[in-house]
Amino acid sequence: MKNWKRLASLLMAGVMCLALAACGGDGGTGNSGAPETSPAGEGSSAPETGDLPADVQAIVDRGVLRVGVKTDVPGFGYQDVLTETYSGLEIDLAYQIAESLGLSDVEFTAVTAATRGQLLDSGDIDMVIATFTINDERKESWNFTTPYYTDAVSLLVKTDSGIADYADLDGKMIGVSTGSTSMEALIAAAAENGVTLTKEANFSEYATYPEIKTALDAGRVDAFCVDGSILSGYLDDTVEILDSIRFSPQEYGIATKLDNTGLAEYLDDLVTTWLEDGTIDQLIADNGVAASFEG
Ligand code: GLU
């Protein structure tokens, strides 16, 4: 038990398990792969898993849930470098999913915008919970649950940059992450505001977010563009997030490999239940995350 949030997650998930069982959510007869001990404490038992889809049962039988998460997005997926402890909304969601499966063990793998899809495809991880925006193109490659959070794209600039609106981006260089939705979103938003930005003239792509912040500090880019939640991890005295430029709603979903349809459905049931019963709102509040972007 790493901290109180984890405890709260486990307790809440324990309640979920009971609720699901009461609603006939499993109704199985066996309990083949469930662990011998449950983190919910003595007297509680792992859910019966006889009726689980094969891909979900395989995870239960393995005894550990493998989840790809961000490690540098405070409030969402963050790993403390000293204690190595994980925290954030997406970490709590992973613990709750594990708990609903009767698993006490979650193995986190650090992912980036560029690596998360490959890690799913290779089977290294069961799911990605990592500020992963749902869009039509991605839905052709992976399953996504109903969104658990909506963010918006914004810009991080130096406080003395003079950039305050789309017009100020004309002729500027903007740092974005490879494999992210950011560049396309900013090109579209700027166009709607009468400013033409092109991939060739206005964007530099980087593999990781720390590299973009370094480029901003060094003056190699004039702005760092990505979801506000991610930018908040890079705030310091020299930079600011532009409240005046906030666009392109980014709906985050839990992603699974395309052929894991049983797992996808299982996760979607959990997310929709947790949206309805207030669990996700509570986790958003517990993690100090702003309410979902309304557009
Ligand atoms: N959420 C955006 C995306 O999925 C930004 C990139 C990221 O999540 O790292 O493309």
GROMACS .gro file of C-alpha atoms and ligand atoms in nm:
model
  305
    1MET     CA    1   0.000   0.000   0.000
    2LYS     CA    2   0.198   0.298  -0.123
    3ASN     CA    3  -0.017   0.588  -0.008
    4TRP     CA    4  -0.362   0.695   0.100
    5LYS     CA    5  -0.475   0.751  -0.256
    6ARG     CA    6  -0.396   0.393  -0.338
    7LEU     CA    7  -0.590   0.287  -0.031
    8ALA     CA    8  -0.884   0.503  -0.136
    9SER     CA    9  -0.867   0.353  -0.485
   10LEU     CA   10  -0.868   0.003  -0.351
   11LEU     CA   11  -1.157   0.068  -0.116
   12MET     CA   12  -1.359   0.236  -0.389
   13ALA     CA   13  -1.285  -0.045  -0.629
   14GLY     CA   14  -1.385  -0.295  -0.361
   15VAL     CA   15  -1.723  -0.127  -0.349
   16MET     CA   16  -1.737  -0.151  -0.730
   17CYS     CA   17  -1.670  -0.524  -0.716
   18LEU     CA   18  -1.957  -0.571  -0.473
   19ALA     CA   19  -2.182  -0.353  -0.689
   20LEU     CA   20  -2.097  -0.546  -1.003
   21ALA     CA   21  -2.156  -0.876  -0.827
   22ALA     CA   22  -2.490  -0.752  -0.692
   23CYS     CA   23  -2.595  -0.655  -1.045
   24GLY     CA   24  -2.504  -0.998  -1.175
   25GLY     CA   25  -2.199  -0.850  -1.343
   26ASP     CA   26  -2.010  -1.176  -1.336
   27GLY     CA   27  -2.230  -1.456  -1.213
   28GLY     CA   28  -1.948  -1.697  -1.283
   29THR     CA   29  -1.895  -2.023  -1.115
   30GLY     CA   30  -1.521  -2.044  -1.106
   31ASN     CA   31  -1.248  -1.834  -0.961
   32SER     CA   32  -0.961  -2.003  -1.132
   33GLY     CA   33  -0.705  -1.728  -1.169
   34ALA     CA   34  -0.788  -1.505  -0.875
   35PRO     CA   35  -0.506  -1.428  -0.635
   36GLU     CA   36  -0.500  -1.590  -0.295
   37THR     CA   37  -0.506  -1.261  -0.113
   38SER     CA   38  -0.709  -0.956  -0.196
   39PRO     CA   39  -0.584  -0.602  -0.131
   40ALA     CA   40  -0.931  -0.511  -0.017
   41GLY     CA   41  -0.846  -0.684   0.308
   42GLU     CA   42  -0.943  -0.986   0.509
   43GLY     CA   43  -1.298  -1.097   0.462
   44SER     CA   44  -1.323  -0.966   0.107
   45SER     CA   45  -1.285  -1.196  -0.186
   46ALA     CA   46  -1.180  -1.161  -0.545
   47PRO     CA   47  -1.463  -1.150  -0.797
   48GLU     CA   48  -1.573  -1.472  -0.953
   49THR     CA   49  -1.432  -1.475  -1.299
   50GLY     CA   50  -1.586  -1.776  -1.473
   51ASP     CA   51  -1.777  -1.569  -1.727
   52LEU     CA   52  -1.501  -1.329  -1.819
   53PRO     CA   53  -1.409  -1.296  -2.187
   54ALA     CA   54  -1.099  -1.498  -2.274
   55ASP     CA   55  -0.872  -1.195  -2.312
   56VAL     CA   56  -0.974  -1.064  -1.970
   57GLN     CA   57  -0.944  -1.409  -1.812
   58ALA     CA   58  -0.590  -1.434  -1.951
   59ILE     CA   59  -0.493  -1.124  -1.751
   60VAL     CA   60  -0.653  -1.264  -1.436
   61ASP     CA   61  -0.468  -1.592  -1.486
   62ARG     CA   62  -0.140  -1.406  -1.528
   63GLY     CA   63  -0.198  -1.235  -1.195
   64VAL     CA   64  -0.072  -0.894  -1.298
   65LEU     CA   65  -0.224  -0.611  -1.500
   66ARG     CA   66   0.023  -0.446  -1.738
   67VAL     CA   67  -0.058  -0.083  -1.808
   68GLY     CA   68   0.119   0.178  -2.022
   69VAL     CA   69   0.114   0.517  -1.850
   70LYS     CA   70   0.276   0.855  -1.875
   71THR     CA   71   0.535   0.924  -1.607
   72ASP     CA   72   0.575   1.299  -1.665
   73VAL     CA   73   0.219   1.432  -1.658
   74PRO     CA   74   0.137   1.550  -1.304
   75GLY     CA   75  -0.221   1.473  -1.203
   76PHE     CA   76  -0.256   1.210  -1.479
   77GLY     CA   77   0.043   0.975  -1.493
   78TYR     CA   78   0.346   1.072  -1.291
   79GLN     CA   79   0.637   0.888  -1.134
   80ASP     CA   80   0.828   1.052  -0.853
   81VAL     CA   81   1.195   1.022  -0.947
   82LEU     CA   82   1.311   0.977  -0.588
   83THR     CA   83   1.049   0.741  -0.448
   84GLU     CA   84   0.955   0.588  -0.785
   85THR     CA   85   0.592   0.610  -0.667
   86TYR     CA   86   0.327   0.654  -0.937
   87SER     CA   87   0.037   0.893  -0.896
   88GLY     CA   88  -0.241   1.055  -1.094
   89LEU     CA   89  -0.590   0.999  -1.230
   90GLU     CA   90  -0.469   0.744  -1.485
   91ILE     CA   91  -0.268   0.555  -1.224
   92ASP     CA   92  -0.575   0.538  -0.998
   93LEU     CA   93  -0.786   0.414  -1.288
   94ALA     CA   94  -0.532   0.136  -1.347
   95TYR     CA   95  -0.544   0.031  -0.980
   96GLN     CA   96  -0.923   0.027  -0.988
   97ILE     CA   97  -0.934  -0.184  -1.301
   98ALA     CA   98  -0.692  -0.427  -1.139
   99GLU     CA   99  -0.906  -0.437  -0.828
  100SER     CA  100  -1.219  -0.507  -1.028
  101LEU     CA  101  -1.033  -0.810  -1.167
  102GLY     CA  102  -0.929  -0.919  -0.820
  103LEU     CA  103  -0.565  -0.840  -0.892
  104SER     CA  104  -0.336  -0.667  -0.646
  105ASP     CA  105  -0.049  -0.627  -0.885
  106VAL     CA  106  -0.017  -0.357  -1.152
  107GLU     CA  107   0.296  -0.336  -1.366
  108PHE     CA  108   0.339   0.012  -1.508
  109THR     CA  109   0.535   0.076  -1.827
  110ALA     CA  110   0.635   0.431  -1.918
  111VAL     CA  111   0.498   0.529  -2.260
  112THR     CA  112   0.519   0.836  -2.481
  113ALA     CA  113   0.295   0.957  -2.761
  114ALA     CA  114   0.535   0.788  -3.002
  115THR     CA  115   0.563   0.448  -2.826
  116ARG     CA  116   0.224   0.372  -2.673
  117GLY     CA  117   0.064   0.223  -2.987
  118GLN     CA  118   0.362  -0.002  -3.064
  119LEU     CA  119   0.371  -0.131  -2.706
  120LEU     CA  120   0.003  -0.226  -2.732
  121ASP     CA  121   0.049  -0.394  -3.068
  122SER     CA  122   0.347  -0.596  -2.949
  123GLY     CA  123   0.146  -0.730  -2.655
  124ASP     CA  124   0.393  -0.588  -2.401
  125ILE     CA  125   0.108  -0.414  -2.222
  126ASP     CA  126  -0.264  -0.488  -2.186
  127MET     CA  127  -0.382  -0.132  -2.214
  128VAL     CA  128  -0.275   0.229  -2.242
  129ILE     CA  129  -0.409   0.489  -2.000
  130ALA     CA  130  -0.191   0.780  -2.103
  131THR     CA  131  -0.361   1.102  -2.215
  132PHE     CA  132  -0.442   0.911  -2.534
  133THR     CA  133  -0.681   1.117  -2.746
  134ILE     CA  134  -0.957   0.925  -2.923
  135ASN     CA  135  -0.989   1.003  -3.293
  136ASP     CA  136  -1.124   0.825  -3.601
  137GLU     CA  137  -0.784   0.743  -3.743
  138ARG     CA  138  -0.666   0.585  -3.417
  139LYS     CA  139  -0.991   0.391  -3.381
  140GLU     CA  140  -0.886   0.201  -3.693
  141SER     CA  141  -0.581   0.074  -3.505
  142TRP     CA  142  -0.698   0.038  -3.143
  143ASN     CA  143  -1.011   0.010  -2.931
  144PHE     CA  144  -1.091   0.305  -2.710
  145THR     CA  145  -1.332   0.324  -2.417
  146THR     CA  146  -1.581   0.603  -2.364
  147PRO     CA  147  -1.374   0.911  -2.271
  148TYR     CA  148  -1.292   0.946  -1.901
  149TYR     CA  149  -1.158   1.302  -1.939
  150THR     CA  150  -1.153   1.586  -2.193
  151ASP     CA  151  -0.864   1.827  -2.220
  152ALA     CA  152  -0.779   2.099  -2.475
  153VAL     CA  153  -0.461   2.185  -2.662
  154SER     CA  154  -0.269   2.495  -2.558
  155LEU     CA  155   0.072   2.661  -2.585
  156LEU     CA  156   0.357   2.708  -2.341
  157VAL     CA  157   0.567   3.015  -2.416
  158LYS     CA  158   0.831   3.225  -2.242
  159THR     CA  159   0.672   3.494  -2.028
  160ASP     CA  160   0.850   3.760  -2.234
  161SER     CA  161   0.768   3.600  -2.573
  162GLY     CA  162   0.510   3.857  -2.678
  163ILE     CA  163   0.292   3.571  -2.807
  164ALA     CA  164  -0.067   3.622  -2.699
  165ASP     CA  165  -0.282   3.523  -2.994
  166TYR     CA  166  -0.284   3.316  -3.313
  167ALA     CA  167  -0.162   3.612  -3.520
  168ASP     CA  168   0.157   3.618  -3.310
  169LEU     CA  169   0.241   3.265  -3.427
  170ASP     CA  170   0.303   3.382  -3.783
  171GLY     CA  171   0.666   3.300  -3.869
  172LYS     CA  172   0.725   3.127  -3.535
  173MET     CA  173   0.864   2.777  -3.471
  174ILE     CA  174   0.651   2.547  -3.256
  175GLY     CA  175   0.771   2.230  -3.083
  176VAL     CA  176   0.538   1.928  -3.089
  177SER     CA  177   0.569   1.561  -3.000
  178THR     CA  178   0.601   1.293  -3.267
  179GLY     CA  179   0.287   1.083  -3.280
  180SER     CA  180   0.065   1.343  -3.115
  181THR     CA  181  -0.245   1.522  -3.240
  182SER     CA  182  -0.096   1.864  -3.153
  183MET     CA  183   0.045   1.985  -3.486
  184GLU     CA  184  -0.267   1.902  -3.686
  185ALA     CA  185  -0.488   2.058  -3.419
  186LEU     CA  186  -0.289   2.383  -3.411
  187ILE     CA  187  -0.274   2.412  -3.791
  188ALA     CA  188  -0.656   2.378  -3.801
  189ALA     CA  189  -0.718   2.620  -3.512
  190ALA     CA  190  -0.480   2.880  -3.658
  191ALA     CA  191  -0.647   2.849  -4.000
  192GLU     CA  192  -0.986   2.914  -3.838
  193ASN     CA  193  -0.832   3.232  -3.700
  194GLY     CA  194  -0.689   3.342  -4.033
  195VAL     CA  195  -0.328   3.232  -3.972
  196THR     CA  196  -0.151   2.986  -4.201
  197LEU     CA  197   0.095   2.751  -4.034
  198THR     CA  198   0.266   2.468  -4.219
  199LYS     CA  199   0.446   2.156  -4.102
  200GLU     CA  200   0.761   2.252  -4.293
  201ALA     CA  201   0.786   2.617  -4.190
  202ASN     CA  202   0.644   2.625  -3.840
  203PHE     CA  203   0.693   2.292  -3.661
  204SER     CA  204   0.977   2.093  -3.508
  205GLU     CA  205   0.895   1.740  -3.394
  206TYR     CA  206   1.056   1.585  -3.085
  207ALA     CA  207   1.037   1.234  -2.936
  208THR     CA  208   0.978   1.350  -2.579
  209TYR     CA  209   0.830   1.646  -2.395
  210PRO     CA  210   1.143   1.729  -2.191
  211GLU     CA  211   1.325   1.777  -2.523
  212ILE     CA  212   1.065   2.032  -2.633
  213LYS     CA  213   1.099   2.223  -2.305
  214THR     CA  214   1.478   2.226  -2.349
  215ALA     CA  215   1.433   2.359  -2.703
  216LEU     CA  216   1.199   2.631  -2.572
  217ASP     CA  217   1.447   2.729  -2.300
  218ALA     CA  218   1.726   2.743  -2.557
  219GLY     CA  219   1.520   2.950  -2.801
  220ARG     CA  220   1.517   2.682  -3.072
  221VAL     CA  221   1.136   2.691  -3.063
  222ASP     CA  222   0.909   2.982  -2.974
  223ALA     CA  223   0.626   2.775  -2.832
  224PHE     CA  224   0.559   2.424  -2.697
  225CYS     CA  225   0.222   2.290  -2.814
  226VAL     CA  226   0.030   2.002  -2.658
  227ASP     CA  227  -0.262   1.932  -2.422
  228GLY     CA  228  -0.283   2.168  -2.124
  229SER     CA  229  -0.256   1.877  -1.880
  230ILE     CA  230   0.082   1.785  -2.024
  231LEU     CA  231   0.206   2.146  -2.041
  232SER     CA  232   0.131   2.195  -1.672
  233GLY     CA  233   0.419   1.959  -1.593
  234TYR     CA  234   0.666   2.203  -1.752
  235LEU     CA  235   0.567   2.528  -1.583
  236ASP     CA  236   0.841   2.729  -1.413
  237ASP     CA  237   0.914   3.098  -1.348
  238THR     CA  238   1.023   3.163  -1.707
  239VAL     CA  239   0.720   3.026  -1.895
  240GLU     CA  240   0.341   3.047  -1.903
  241ILE     CA  241   0.048   2.855  -2.052
  242LEU     CA  242  -0.156   3.080  -2.284
  243ASP     CA  243  -0.514   3.086  -2.155
  244SER     CA  244  -0.614   3.284  -2.464
  245ILE     CA  245  -0.525   2.994  -2.696
  246ARG     CA  246  -0.712   2.682  -2.597
  247PHE     CA  247  -0.861   2.468  -2.871
  248SER     CA  248  -0.939   2.122  -3.008
  249PRO     CA  249  -1.103   1.912  -2.732
  250GLN     CA  250  -0.894   1.604  -2.657
  251GLU     CA  251  -1.103   1.315  -2.529
  252TYR     CA  252  -0.891   1.063  -2.343
  253GLY     CA  253  -0.986   0.695  -2.366
  254ILE     CA  254  -0.833   0.372  -2.243
  255ALA     CA  255  -0.685   0.196  -2.545
  256THR     CA  256  -0.650  -0.176  -2.608
  257LYS     CA  257  -0.525  -0.388  -2.893
  258LEU     CA  258  -0.782  -0.406  -3.174
  259ASP     CA  259  -0.851  -0.780  -3.143
  260ASN     CA  260  -0.898  -0.763  -2.764
  261THR     CA  261  -1.268  -0.698  -2.802
  262GLY     CA  262  -1.366  -0.869  -2.475
  263LEU     CA  263  -1.123  -0.654  -2.281
  264ALA     CA  264  -1.240  -0.340  -2.463
  265GLU     CA  265  -1.601  -0.409  -2.369
  266TYR     CA  266  -1.508  -0.493  -2.010
  267LEU     CA  267  -1.319  -0.164  -1.974
  268ASP     CA  268  -1.592   0.039  -2.139
  269ASP     CA  269  -1.845  -0.103  -1.889
  270LEU     CA  270  -1.619   0.001  -1.603
  271VAL     CA  271  -1.561   0.352  -1.738
  272THR     CA  272  -1.929   0.418  -1.807
  273THR     CA  273  -2.023   0.290  -1.463
  274TRP     CA  274  -1.757   0.508  -1.299
  275LEU     CA  275  -1.871   0.813  -1.499
  276GLU     CA  276  -2.230   0.756  -1.388
  277ASP     CA  277  -2.165   0.686  -1.021
  278GLY     CA  278  -1.927   0.980  -0.968
  279THR     CA  279  -1.613   0.769  -0.920
  280ILE     CA  280  -1.426   0.943  -1.200
  281ASP     CA  281  -1.530   1.291  -1.084
  282GLN     CA  282  -1.397   1.199  -0.741
  283LEU     CA  283  -1.066   1.077  -0.884
  284ILE     CA  284  -1.036   1.399  -1.090
  285ALA     CA  285  -1.088   1.603  -0.773
  286ASP     CA  286  -0.855   1.383  -0.564
  287ASN     CA  287  -0.576   1.433  -0.815
  288GLY     CA  288  -0.617   1.810  -0.835
  289VAL     CA  289  -0.703   1.794  -1.204
  290ALA     CA  290  -0.920   2.068  -1.360
  291ALA     CA  291  -1.270   1.965  -1.461
  292SER     CA  292  -1.303   1.831  -1.815
  293PHE     CA  293  -1.284   2.091  -2.096
  294GLU     CA  294  -1.632   2.190  -2.213
  295GLY     CA  295  -1.527   2.344  -2.544
  296GLU     N1  296  -0.332   1.372  -2.613
  296GLU     C1  297  -0.263   1.403  -2.734
  296GLU     C2  298  -0.252   1.282  -2.822
  296GLU     O1  299  -0.299   1.178  -2.787
  296GLU     C3  300  -0.128   1.464  -2.703
  296GLU     C4  301  -0.011   1.375  -2.699
  296GLU     C5  302   0.004   1.289  -2.576
  296GLU     O2  303  -0.092   1.239  -2.522
  296GLU     O3  304   0.120   1.270  -2.538
  296GLU     O4  305  -0.199   1.293  -2.928
   0.00000   0.00000   0.00000
